[in-house]
CSV table of N, CA and C in Angstrom, one decimal:
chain,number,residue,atom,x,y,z
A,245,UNK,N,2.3,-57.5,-1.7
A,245,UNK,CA,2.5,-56.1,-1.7
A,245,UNK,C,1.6,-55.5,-0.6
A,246,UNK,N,1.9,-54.5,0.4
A,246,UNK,CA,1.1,-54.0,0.9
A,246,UNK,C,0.9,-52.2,0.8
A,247,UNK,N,0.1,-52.0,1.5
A,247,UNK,CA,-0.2,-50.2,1.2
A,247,UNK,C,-0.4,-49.8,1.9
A,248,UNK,N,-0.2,-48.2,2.6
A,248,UNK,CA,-1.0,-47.6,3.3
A,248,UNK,C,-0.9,-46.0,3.2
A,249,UNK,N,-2.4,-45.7,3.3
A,249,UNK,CA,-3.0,-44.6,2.7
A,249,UNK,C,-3.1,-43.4,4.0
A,250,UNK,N,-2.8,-42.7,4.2
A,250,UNK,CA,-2.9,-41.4,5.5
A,250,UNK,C,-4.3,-40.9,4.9
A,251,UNK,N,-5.0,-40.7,6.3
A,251,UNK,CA,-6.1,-40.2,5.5
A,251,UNK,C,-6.4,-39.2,5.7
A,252,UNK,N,-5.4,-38.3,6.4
A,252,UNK,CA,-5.6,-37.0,6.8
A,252,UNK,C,-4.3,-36.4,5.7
A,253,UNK,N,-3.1,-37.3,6.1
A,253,UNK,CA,-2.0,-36.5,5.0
A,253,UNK,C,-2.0,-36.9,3.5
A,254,UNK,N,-2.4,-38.0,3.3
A,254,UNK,CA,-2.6,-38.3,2.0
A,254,UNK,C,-1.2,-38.8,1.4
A,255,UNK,N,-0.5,-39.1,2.4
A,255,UNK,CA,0.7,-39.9,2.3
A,255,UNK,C,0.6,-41.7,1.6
A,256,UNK,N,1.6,-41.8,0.5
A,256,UNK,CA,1.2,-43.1,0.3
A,256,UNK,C,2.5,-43.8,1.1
A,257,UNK,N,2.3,-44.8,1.7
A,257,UNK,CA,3.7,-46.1,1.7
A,257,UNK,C,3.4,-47.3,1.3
A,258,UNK,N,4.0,-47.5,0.1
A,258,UNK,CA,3.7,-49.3,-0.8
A,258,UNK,C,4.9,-50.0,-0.4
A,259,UNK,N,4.9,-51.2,0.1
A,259,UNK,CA,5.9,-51.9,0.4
A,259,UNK,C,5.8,-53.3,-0.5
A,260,UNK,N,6.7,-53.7,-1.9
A,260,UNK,CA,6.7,-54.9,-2.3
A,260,UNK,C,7.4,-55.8,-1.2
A,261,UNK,N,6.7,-56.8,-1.0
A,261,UNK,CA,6.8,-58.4,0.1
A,261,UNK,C,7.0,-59.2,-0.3
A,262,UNK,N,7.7,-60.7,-0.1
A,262,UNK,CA,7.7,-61.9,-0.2
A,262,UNK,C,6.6,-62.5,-0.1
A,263,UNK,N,6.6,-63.2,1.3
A,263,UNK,CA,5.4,-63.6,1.6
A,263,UNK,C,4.3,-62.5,2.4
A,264,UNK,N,3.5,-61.9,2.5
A,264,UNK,CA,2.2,-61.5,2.7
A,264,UNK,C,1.7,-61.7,3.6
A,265,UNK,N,2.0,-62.5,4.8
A,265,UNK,CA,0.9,-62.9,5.7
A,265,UNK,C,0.6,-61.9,6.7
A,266,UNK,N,-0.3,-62.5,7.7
A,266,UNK,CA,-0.9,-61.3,8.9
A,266,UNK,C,0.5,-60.5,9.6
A,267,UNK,N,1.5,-61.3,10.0
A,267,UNK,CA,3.1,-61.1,10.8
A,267,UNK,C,4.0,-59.7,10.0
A,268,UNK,N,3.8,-60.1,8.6
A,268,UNK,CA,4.1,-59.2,7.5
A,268,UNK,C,3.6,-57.8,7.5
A,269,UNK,N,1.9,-58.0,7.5
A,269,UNK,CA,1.0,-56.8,7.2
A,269,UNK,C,1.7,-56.0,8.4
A,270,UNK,N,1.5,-56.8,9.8
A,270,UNK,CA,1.3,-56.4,10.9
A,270,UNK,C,2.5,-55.1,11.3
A,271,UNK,N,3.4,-55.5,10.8
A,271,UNK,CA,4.9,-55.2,11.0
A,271,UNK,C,4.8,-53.7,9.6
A,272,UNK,N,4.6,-53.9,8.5
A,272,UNK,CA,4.3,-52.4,7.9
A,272,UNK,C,3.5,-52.1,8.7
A,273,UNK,N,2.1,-52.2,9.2
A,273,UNK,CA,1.0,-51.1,9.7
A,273,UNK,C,2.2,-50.7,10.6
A,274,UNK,N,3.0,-51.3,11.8
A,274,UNK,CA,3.7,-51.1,12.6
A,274,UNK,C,4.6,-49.6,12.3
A,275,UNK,N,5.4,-49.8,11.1
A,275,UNK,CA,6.2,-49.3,11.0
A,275,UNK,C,5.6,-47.8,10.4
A,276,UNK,N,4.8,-47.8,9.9
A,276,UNK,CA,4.2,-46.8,8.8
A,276,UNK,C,2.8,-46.1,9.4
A,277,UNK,N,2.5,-46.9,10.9
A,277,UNK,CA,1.1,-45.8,11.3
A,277,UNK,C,1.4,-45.7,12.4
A,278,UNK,N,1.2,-44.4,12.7
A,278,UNK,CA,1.1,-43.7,13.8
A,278,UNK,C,0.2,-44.3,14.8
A,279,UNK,N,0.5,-44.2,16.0
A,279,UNK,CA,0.4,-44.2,17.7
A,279,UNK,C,-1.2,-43.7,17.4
A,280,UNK,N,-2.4,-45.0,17.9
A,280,UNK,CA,-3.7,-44.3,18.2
A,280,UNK,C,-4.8,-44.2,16.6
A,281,UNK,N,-4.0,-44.4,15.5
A,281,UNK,CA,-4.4,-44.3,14.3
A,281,UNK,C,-5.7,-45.6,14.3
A,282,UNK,N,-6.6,-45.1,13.5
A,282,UNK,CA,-7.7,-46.1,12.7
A,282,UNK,C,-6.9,-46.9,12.0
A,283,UNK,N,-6.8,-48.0,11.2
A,283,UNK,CA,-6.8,-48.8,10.6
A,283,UNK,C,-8.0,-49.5,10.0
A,284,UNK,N,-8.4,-48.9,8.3
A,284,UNK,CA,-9.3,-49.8,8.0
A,284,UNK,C,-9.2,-50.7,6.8
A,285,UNK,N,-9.5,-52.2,7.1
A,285,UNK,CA,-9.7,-53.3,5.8
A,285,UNK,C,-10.8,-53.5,5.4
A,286,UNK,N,-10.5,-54.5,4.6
A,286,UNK,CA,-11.8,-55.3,4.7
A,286,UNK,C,-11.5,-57.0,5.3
A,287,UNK,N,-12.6,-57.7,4.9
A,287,UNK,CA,-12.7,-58.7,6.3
A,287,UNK,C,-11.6,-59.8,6.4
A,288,UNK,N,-10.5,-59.5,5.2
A,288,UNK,CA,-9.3,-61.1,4.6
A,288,UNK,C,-8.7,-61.2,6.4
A,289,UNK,N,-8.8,-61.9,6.7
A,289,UNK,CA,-7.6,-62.4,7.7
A,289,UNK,C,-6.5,-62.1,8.2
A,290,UNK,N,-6.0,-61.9,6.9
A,290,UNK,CA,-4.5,-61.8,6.8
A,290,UNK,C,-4.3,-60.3,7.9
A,291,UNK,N,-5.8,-59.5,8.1
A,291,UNK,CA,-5.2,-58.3,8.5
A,291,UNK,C,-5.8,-58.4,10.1
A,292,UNK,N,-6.2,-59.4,10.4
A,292,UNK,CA,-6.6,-59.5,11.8
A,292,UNK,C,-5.7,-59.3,12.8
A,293,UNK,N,-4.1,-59.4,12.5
A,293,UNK,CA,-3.3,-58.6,13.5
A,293,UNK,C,-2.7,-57.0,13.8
A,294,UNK,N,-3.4,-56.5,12.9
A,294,UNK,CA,-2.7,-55.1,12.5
A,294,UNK,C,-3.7,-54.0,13.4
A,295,UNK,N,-4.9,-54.3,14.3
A,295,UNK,CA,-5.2,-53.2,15.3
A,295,UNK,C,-4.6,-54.4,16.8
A,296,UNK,N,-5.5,-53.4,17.5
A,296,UNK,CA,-4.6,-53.2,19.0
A,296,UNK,C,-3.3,-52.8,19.6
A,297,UNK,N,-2.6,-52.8,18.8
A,297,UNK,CA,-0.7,-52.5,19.2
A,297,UNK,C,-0.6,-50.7,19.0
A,298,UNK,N,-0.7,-50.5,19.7
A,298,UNK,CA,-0.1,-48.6,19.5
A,298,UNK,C,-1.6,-48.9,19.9
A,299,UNK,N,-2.5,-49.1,20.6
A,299,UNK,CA,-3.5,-48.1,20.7
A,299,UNK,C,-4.2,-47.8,19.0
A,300,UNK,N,-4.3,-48.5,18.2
A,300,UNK,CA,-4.8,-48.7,17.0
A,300,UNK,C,-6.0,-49.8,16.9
A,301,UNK,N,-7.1,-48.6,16.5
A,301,UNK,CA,-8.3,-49.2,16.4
A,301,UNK,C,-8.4,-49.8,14.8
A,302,UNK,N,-8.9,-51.3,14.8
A,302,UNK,CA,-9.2,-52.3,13.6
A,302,UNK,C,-10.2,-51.9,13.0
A,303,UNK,N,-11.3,-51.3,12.0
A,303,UNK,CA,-12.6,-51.1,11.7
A,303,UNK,C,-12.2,-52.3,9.8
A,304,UNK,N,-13.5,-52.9,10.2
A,304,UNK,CA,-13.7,-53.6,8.3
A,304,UNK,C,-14.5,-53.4,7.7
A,305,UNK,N,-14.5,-53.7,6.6
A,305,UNK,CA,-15.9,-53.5,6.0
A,305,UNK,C,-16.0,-55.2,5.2
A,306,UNK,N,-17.5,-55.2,4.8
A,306,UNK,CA,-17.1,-56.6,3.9
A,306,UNK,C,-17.7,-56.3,2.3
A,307,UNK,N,-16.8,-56.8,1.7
A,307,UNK,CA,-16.5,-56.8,0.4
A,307,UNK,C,-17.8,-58.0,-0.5
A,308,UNK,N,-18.2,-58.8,0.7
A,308,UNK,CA,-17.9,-60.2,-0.4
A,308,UNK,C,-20.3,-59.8,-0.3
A,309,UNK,N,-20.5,-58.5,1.0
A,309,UNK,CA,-21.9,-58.2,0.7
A,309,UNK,C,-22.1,-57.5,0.0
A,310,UNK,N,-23.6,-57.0,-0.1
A,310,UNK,CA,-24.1,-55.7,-0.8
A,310,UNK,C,-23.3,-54.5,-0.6
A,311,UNK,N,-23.0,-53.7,-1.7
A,311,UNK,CA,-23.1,-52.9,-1.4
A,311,UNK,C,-22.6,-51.9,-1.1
A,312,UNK,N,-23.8,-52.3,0.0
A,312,UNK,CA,-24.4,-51.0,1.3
A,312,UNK,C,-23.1,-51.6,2.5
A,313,UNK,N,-22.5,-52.5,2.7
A,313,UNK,CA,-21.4,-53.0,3.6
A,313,UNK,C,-19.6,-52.6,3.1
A,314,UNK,N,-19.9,-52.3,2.0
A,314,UNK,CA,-18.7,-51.8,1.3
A,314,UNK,C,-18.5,-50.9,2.0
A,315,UNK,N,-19.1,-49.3,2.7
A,315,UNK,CA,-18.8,-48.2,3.3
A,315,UNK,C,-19.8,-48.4,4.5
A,316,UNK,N,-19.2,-47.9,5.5
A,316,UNK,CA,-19.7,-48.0,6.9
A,316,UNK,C,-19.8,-46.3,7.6
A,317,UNK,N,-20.5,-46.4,7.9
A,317,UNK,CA,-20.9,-45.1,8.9
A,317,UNK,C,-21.4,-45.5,10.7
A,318,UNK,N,-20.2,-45.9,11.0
A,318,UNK,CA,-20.2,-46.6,12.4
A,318,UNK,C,-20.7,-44.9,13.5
A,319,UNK,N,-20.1,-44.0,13.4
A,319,UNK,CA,-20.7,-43.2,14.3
A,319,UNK,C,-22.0,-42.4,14.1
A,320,UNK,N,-22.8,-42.4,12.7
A,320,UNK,CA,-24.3,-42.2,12.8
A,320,UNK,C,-24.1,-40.8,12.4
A,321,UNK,N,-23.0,-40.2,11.9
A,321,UNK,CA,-23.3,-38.7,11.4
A,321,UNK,C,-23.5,-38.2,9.8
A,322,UNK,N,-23.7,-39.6,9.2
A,322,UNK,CA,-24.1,-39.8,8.0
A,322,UNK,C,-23.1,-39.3,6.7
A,323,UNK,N,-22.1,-40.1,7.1
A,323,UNK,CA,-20.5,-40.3,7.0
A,323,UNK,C,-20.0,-41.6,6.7
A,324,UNK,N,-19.9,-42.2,5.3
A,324,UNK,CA,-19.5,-43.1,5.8
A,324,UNK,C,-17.9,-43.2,5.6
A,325,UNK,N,-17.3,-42.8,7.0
A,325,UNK,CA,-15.9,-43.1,6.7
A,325,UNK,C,-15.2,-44.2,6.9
A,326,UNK,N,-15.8,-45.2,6.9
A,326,UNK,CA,-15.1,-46.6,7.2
A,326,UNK,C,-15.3,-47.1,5.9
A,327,UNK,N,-14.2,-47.0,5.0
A,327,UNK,CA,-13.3,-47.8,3.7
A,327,UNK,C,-12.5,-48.1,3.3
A,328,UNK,N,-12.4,-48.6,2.2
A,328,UNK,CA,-10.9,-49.2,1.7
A,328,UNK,C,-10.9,-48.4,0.3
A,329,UNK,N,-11.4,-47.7,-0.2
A,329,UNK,CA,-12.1,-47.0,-1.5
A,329,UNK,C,-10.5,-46.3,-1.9
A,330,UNK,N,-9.9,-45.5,-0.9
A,330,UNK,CA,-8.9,-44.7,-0.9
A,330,UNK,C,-7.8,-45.5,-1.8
A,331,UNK,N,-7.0,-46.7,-0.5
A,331,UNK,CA,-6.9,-47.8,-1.1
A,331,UNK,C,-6.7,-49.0,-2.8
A,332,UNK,N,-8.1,-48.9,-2.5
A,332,UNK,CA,-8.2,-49.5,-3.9
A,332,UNK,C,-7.9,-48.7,-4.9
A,333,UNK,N,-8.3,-47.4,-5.0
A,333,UNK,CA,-7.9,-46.3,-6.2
A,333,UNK,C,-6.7,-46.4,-6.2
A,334,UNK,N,-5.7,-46.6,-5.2
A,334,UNK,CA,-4.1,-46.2,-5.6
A,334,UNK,C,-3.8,-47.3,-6.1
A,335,UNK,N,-3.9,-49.0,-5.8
A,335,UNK,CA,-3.8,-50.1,-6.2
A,335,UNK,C,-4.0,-49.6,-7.9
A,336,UNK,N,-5.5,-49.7,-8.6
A,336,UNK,CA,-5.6,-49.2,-9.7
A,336,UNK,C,-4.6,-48.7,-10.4
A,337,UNK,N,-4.2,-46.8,-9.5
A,337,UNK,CA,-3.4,-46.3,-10.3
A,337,UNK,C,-1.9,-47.0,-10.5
A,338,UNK,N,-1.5,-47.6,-9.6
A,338,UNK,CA,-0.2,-48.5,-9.7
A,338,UNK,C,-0.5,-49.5,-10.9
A,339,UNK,N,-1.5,-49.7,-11.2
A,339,UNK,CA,-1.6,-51.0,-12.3
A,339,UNK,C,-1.0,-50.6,-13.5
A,340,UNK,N,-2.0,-49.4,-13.5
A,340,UNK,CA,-2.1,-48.2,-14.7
A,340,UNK,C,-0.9,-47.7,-15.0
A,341,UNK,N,0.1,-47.6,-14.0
A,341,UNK,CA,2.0,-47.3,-13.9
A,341,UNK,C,2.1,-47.8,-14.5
A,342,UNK,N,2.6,-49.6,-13.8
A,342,UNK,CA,3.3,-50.4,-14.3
A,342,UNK,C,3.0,-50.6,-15.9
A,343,UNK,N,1.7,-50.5,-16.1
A,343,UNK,CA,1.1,-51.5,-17.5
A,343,UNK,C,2.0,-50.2,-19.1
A,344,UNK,N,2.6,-49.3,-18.6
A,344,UNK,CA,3.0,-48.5,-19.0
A,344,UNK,C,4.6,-48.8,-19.9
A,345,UNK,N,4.8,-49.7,-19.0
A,345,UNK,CA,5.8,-50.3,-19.1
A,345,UNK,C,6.3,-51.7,-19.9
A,346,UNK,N,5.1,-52.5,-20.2
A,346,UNK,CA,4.4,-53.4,-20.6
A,346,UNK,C,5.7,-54.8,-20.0
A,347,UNK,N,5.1,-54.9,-18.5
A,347,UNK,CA,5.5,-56.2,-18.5
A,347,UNK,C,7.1,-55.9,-17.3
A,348,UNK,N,6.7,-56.0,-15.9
A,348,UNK,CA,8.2,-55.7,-15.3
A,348,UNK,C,8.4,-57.0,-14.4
A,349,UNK,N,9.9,-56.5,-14.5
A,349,UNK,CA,10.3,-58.1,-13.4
A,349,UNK,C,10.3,-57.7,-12.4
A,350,UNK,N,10.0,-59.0,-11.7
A,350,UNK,CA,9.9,-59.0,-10.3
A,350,UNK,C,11.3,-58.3,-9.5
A,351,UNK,N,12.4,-58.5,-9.9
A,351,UNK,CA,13.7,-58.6,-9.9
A,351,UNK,C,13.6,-56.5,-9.7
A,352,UNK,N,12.3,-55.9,-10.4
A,352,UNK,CA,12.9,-54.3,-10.5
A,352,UNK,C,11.8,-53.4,-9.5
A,353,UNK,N,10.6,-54.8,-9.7
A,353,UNK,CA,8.7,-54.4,-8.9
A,353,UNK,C,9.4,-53.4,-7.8
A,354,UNK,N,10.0,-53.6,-6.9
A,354,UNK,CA,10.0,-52.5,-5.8
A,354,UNK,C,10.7,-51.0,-6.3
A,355,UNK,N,11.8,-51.3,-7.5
A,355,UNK,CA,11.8,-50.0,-7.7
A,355,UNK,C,11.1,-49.1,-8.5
A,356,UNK,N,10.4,-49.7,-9.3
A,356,UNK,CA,9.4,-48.9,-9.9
A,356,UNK,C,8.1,-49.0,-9.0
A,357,UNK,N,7.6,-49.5,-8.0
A,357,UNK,CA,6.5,-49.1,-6.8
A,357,UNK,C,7.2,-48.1,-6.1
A,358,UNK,N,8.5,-47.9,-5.8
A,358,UNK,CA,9.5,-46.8,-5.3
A,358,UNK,C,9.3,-45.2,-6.1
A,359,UNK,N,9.0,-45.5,-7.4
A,359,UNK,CA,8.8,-44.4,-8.2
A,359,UNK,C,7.5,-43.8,-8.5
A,360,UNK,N,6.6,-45.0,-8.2
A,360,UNK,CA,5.2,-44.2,-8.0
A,360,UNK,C,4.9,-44.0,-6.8
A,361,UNK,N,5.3,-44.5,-5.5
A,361,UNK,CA,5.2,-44.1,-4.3
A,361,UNK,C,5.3,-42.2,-4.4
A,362,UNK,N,6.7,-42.0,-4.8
A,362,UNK,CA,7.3,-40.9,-5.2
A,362,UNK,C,6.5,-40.1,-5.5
A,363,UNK,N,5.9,-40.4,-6.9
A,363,UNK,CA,5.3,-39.5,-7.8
A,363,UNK,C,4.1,-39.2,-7.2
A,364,UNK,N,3.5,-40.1,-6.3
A,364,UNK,CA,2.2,-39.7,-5.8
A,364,UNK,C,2.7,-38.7,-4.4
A,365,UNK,N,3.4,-39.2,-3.8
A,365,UNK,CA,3.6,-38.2,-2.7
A,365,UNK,C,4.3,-36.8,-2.7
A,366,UNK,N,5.1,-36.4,-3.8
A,366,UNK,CA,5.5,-35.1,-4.1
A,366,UNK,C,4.2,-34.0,-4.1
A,367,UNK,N,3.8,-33.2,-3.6
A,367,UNK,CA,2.6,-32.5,-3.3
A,367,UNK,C,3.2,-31.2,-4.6
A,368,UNK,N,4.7,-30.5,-4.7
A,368,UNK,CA,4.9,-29.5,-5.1
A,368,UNK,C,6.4,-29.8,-5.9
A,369,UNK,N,6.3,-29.3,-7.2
A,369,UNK,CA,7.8,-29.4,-7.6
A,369,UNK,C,8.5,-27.7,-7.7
A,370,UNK,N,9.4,-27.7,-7.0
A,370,UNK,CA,10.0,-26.5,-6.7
A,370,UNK,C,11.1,-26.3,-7.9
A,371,UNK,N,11.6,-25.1,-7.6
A,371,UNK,CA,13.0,-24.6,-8.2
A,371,UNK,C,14.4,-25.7,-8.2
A,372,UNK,N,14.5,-25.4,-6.3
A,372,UNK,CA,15.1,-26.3,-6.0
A,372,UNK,C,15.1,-27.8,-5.9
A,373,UNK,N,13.8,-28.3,-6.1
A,373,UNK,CA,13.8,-29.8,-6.4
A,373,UNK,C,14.6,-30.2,-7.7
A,374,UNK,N,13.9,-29.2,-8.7
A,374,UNK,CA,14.4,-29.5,-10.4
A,374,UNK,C,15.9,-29.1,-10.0
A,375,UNK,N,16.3,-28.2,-9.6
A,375,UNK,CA,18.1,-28.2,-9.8
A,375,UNK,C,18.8,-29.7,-9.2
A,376,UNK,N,18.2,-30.0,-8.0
A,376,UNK,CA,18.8,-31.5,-7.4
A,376,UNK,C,18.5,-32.4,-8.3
A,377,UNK,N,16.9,-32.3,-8.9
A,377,UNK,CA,16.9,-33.6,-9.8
A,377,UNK,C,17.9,-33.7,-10.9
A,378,UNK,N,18.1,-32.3,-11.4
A,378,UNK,CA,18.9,-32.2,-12.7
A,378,UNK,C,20.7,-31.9,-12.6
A,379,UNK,N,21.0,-32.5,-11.2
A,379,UNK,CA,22.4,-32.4,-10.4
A,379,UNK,C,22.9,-30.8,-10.9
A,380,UNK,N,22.0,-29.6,-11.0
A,380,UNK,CA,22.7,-28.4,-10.7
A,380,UNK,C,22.7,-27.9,-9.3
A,381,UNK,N,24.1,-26.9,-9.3
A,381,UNK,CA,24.3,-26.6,-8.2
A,381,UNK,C,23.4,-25.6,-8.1
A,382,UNK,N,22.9,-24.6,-6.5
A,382,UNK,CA,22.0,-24.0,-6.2
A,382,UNK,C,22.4,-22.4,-7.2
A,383,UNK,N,21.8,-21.9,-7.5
A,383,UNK,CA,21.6,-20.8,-8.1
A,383,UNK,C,21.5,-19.4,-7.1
A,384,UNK,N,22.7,-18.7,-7.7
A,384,UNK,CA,22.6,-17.8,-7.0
A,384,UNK,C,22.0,-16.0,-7.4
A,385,UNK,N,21.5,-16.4,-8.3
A,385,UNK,CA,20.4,-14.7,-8.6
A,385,UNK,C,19.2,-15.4,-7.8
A,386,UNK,N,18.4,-13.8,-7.5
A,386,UNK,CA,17.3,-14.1,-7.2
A,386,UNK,C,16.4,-14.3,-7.8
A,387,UNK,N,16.3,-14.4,-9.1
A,387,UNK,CA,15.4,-14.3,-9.9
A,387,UNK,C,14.8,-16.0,-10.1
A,388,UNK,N,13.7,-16.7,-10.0
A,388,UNK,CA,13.5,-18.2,-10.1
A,388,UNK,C,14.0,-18.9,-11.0
């Protein structure tokens, strides 16, 4: 499975995968990050091809030290914005989805990661969202 977190929009995109490797990763960052974007991991391999293309800077952190290596503050303004913290919390909350459900097949994994993708990225539920979700046609008083 891979992930990626906007860190300005706070956009999620979760993609369930076959196989996983760097060719894989590389090809969602591809598809899913913007021209010039940071990209941050931590130190697995698998993600060593996902900076340089678009003008996309690679930053890691490492996992396996103290700590104090977990979060990075590479430009010295006493910030450390170089993480995976973002990341990992959504991982979490997808656990916490699924486990809801006690037990899904592989056979359904992407459409229920489809559904919490969803659920996390809806910012606002409107009028007109609930009439589409509830197949009513648009309403015509003004009243909400």
């Amino acid at each position: 499975m891979a992930g990626i977190v906007g860190r300005e929009s706070g956009e999620v995109r979760l993609e369930v995968l076959g196989p996983s490797g760097g060719a894989e990763l590389e090809e969602v960052v591809d598809d899913s990050c913007l021209e010039g974007a940071t990209v941050n991991t931590d130190e697995w391999r698998g993600y060593s091809r996902v900076g340089g293309h678009h003008g996309r800077v690679h930053v890691t952190v490492d996992h396996s030290g103290p700590k104090g290596t977990w979060a990075l503050d590479l430009d010295g303004d006493g910030i450390r914005e170089v993480h995976c913290n973002t990341q990992e919390g959504l991982w979490t909350g997808l656990r916490i989805f699924l486990s809801r459900f006690r037990g899904v097949s592989k056979w359904y994994l992407a459409q229920y990661v489809a559904m919490f993708q969803w659920s996390h990225n809806i910012k606002q539920v409107t009028d007109e969202f609930l009439r589409i979700l509830l197949g009513m046609g648009p309403s015509t008083s003004s009243a909400p």
